[in-house]
Short mmCIF file of C-alpha atoms in Angstrom, two decimals:
data_model
loop_
_atom_site.label_atom_id
_atom_site.label_comp_id
_atom_site.label_asym_id
_atom_site.label_seq_id
_atom_site.Cartn_x
_atom_site.Cartn_y
_atom_site.Cartn_z
CA MET A 1 12.43 26.90 2.19
CA PRO A 2 12.11 24.28 4.95
CA ASN A 3 14.57 24.32 7.83
CA TYR A 4 16.57 21.08 7.65
CA ASN A 5 18.74 21.96 10.66
CA ARG A 6 16.44 19.85 12.87
CA LEU A 7 18.04 16.82 11.22
CA ARG A 8 21.15 17.53 13.31
CA GLU A 9 19.08 16.80 16.44
CA LEU A 10 18.24 13.36 15.03
CA THR A 11 21.85 12.12 14.83
CA SER A 12 21.99 8.46 15.96
CA HIS A 13 18.19 8.14 15.72
CA ARG A 14 16.29 5.92 13.28
CA VAL A 15 14.49 8.23 10.85
CA VAL A 16 12.00 7.77 8.00
CA PHE A 17 12.10 9.99 4.90
CA ASP A 18 8.87 9.78 2.87
CA TYR A 19 8.66 10.95 -0.75
CA ASP A 20 5.77 12.14 -2.88
CA SER A 21 6.12 9.01 -5.06
CA GLY A 22 5.47 6.79 -2.03
CA ALA A 23 9.11 5.70 -1.79
CA ARG A 24 10.69 5.71 1.65
CA ILE A 25 14.23 5.77 3.08
CA VAL A 26 14.64 4.36 6.60
CA GLY A 27 17.87 4.34 8.58
CA TYR A 28 20.02 5.87 11.29
CA VAL A 29 21.30 9.43 10.86
CA ALA A 30 25.09 9.28 11.27
CA GLN A 31 25.87 12.93 10.54
CA CYS A 32 24.79 16.00 8.67
CA LYS A 33 27.09 17.97 6.39
CA PRO A 34 28.46 20.57 6.45
CA PRO A 35 29.03 20.63 10.23
CA GLN A 36 27.59 24.16 10.50
CA GLY A 37 25.11 26.09 8.42
CA PRO A 38 22.27 24.73 6.31
CA VAL A 39 22.13 20.92 6.08
CA GLN A 40 22.91 19.87 2.52
CA LEU A 41 23.79 16.20 2.98
CA VAL A 42 22.74 13.45 5.39
CA GLN A 43 24.98 10.46 5.95
CA MET A 44 23.09 7.43 7.26
CA SER A 45 23.79 3.86 8.32
CA LYS A 46 21.78 0.61 8.11
CA VAL A 47 19.54 2.07 5.41
CA ASP A 48 16.60 0.39 3.70
CA ILE A 49 14.95 1.92 0.64
CA PHE A 50 11.34 0.90 -0.02
CA ASP A 51 9.10 1.39 -3.03
CA ASP A 52 5.57 2.80 -2.92
CA LYS A 53 4.18 -0.67 -2.04
CA GLY A 54 6.52 -1.05 0.95
CA ARG A 55 8.75 -3.59 -0.82
CA LEU A 56 12.45 -3.46 0.00
CA MET A 57 14.36 -2.25 -3.07
CA GLU A 58 17.84 -1.83 -1.59
CA HIS A 59 19.78 -2.13 1.67
CA HIS A 60 22.95 -0.14 2.37
CA GLU A 61 25.26 -0.24 5.37
CA GLU A 62 26.10 3.41 4.57
CA PHE A 63 24.14 5.82 2.39
CA SER A 64 24.40 9.56 1.79
CA PHE A 65 21.76 11.74 0.15
CA VAL A 66 20.52 15.30 -0.20
CA PRO A 67 17.40 15.65 2.00
CA ASN A 68 16.25 18.92 0.44
CA VAL A 69 13.27 19.48 -1.83
CA LEU A 70 14.15 18.84 -5.47
CA THR A 71 13.34 21.89 -7.60
CA GLN A 72 14.30 20.53 -11.02
CA PHE A 73 16.47 18.11 -12.94
CA ARG A 74 17.99 18.54 -16.37
CA LEU A 75 20.16 16.71 -18.85
CA GLN A 76 23.79 17.69 -18.51
CA GLU A 77 25.32 15.25 -20.97
CA GLY A 78 24.03 12.68 -23.44
CA PRO A 79 21.63 12.52 -26.37
CA SER A 80 19.26 15.43 -26.84
#
């Protein structure tokens, strides 16, 4: 499992998160949560989200996300 604790060192820096789909999140790291231990959430400011062609999809003044590698997703509720 990757070590995401380095993200704490990037607080107040502009950072780019690239995804295997070509999408990209760009913004300033505001804080990492929880305050100690493995990073499970990154709170960012002035965030732009781009598609695989580099087109701006969304802009957020504040945005939080899980920076970890996704291992699976599954239906929790809804039609089968």
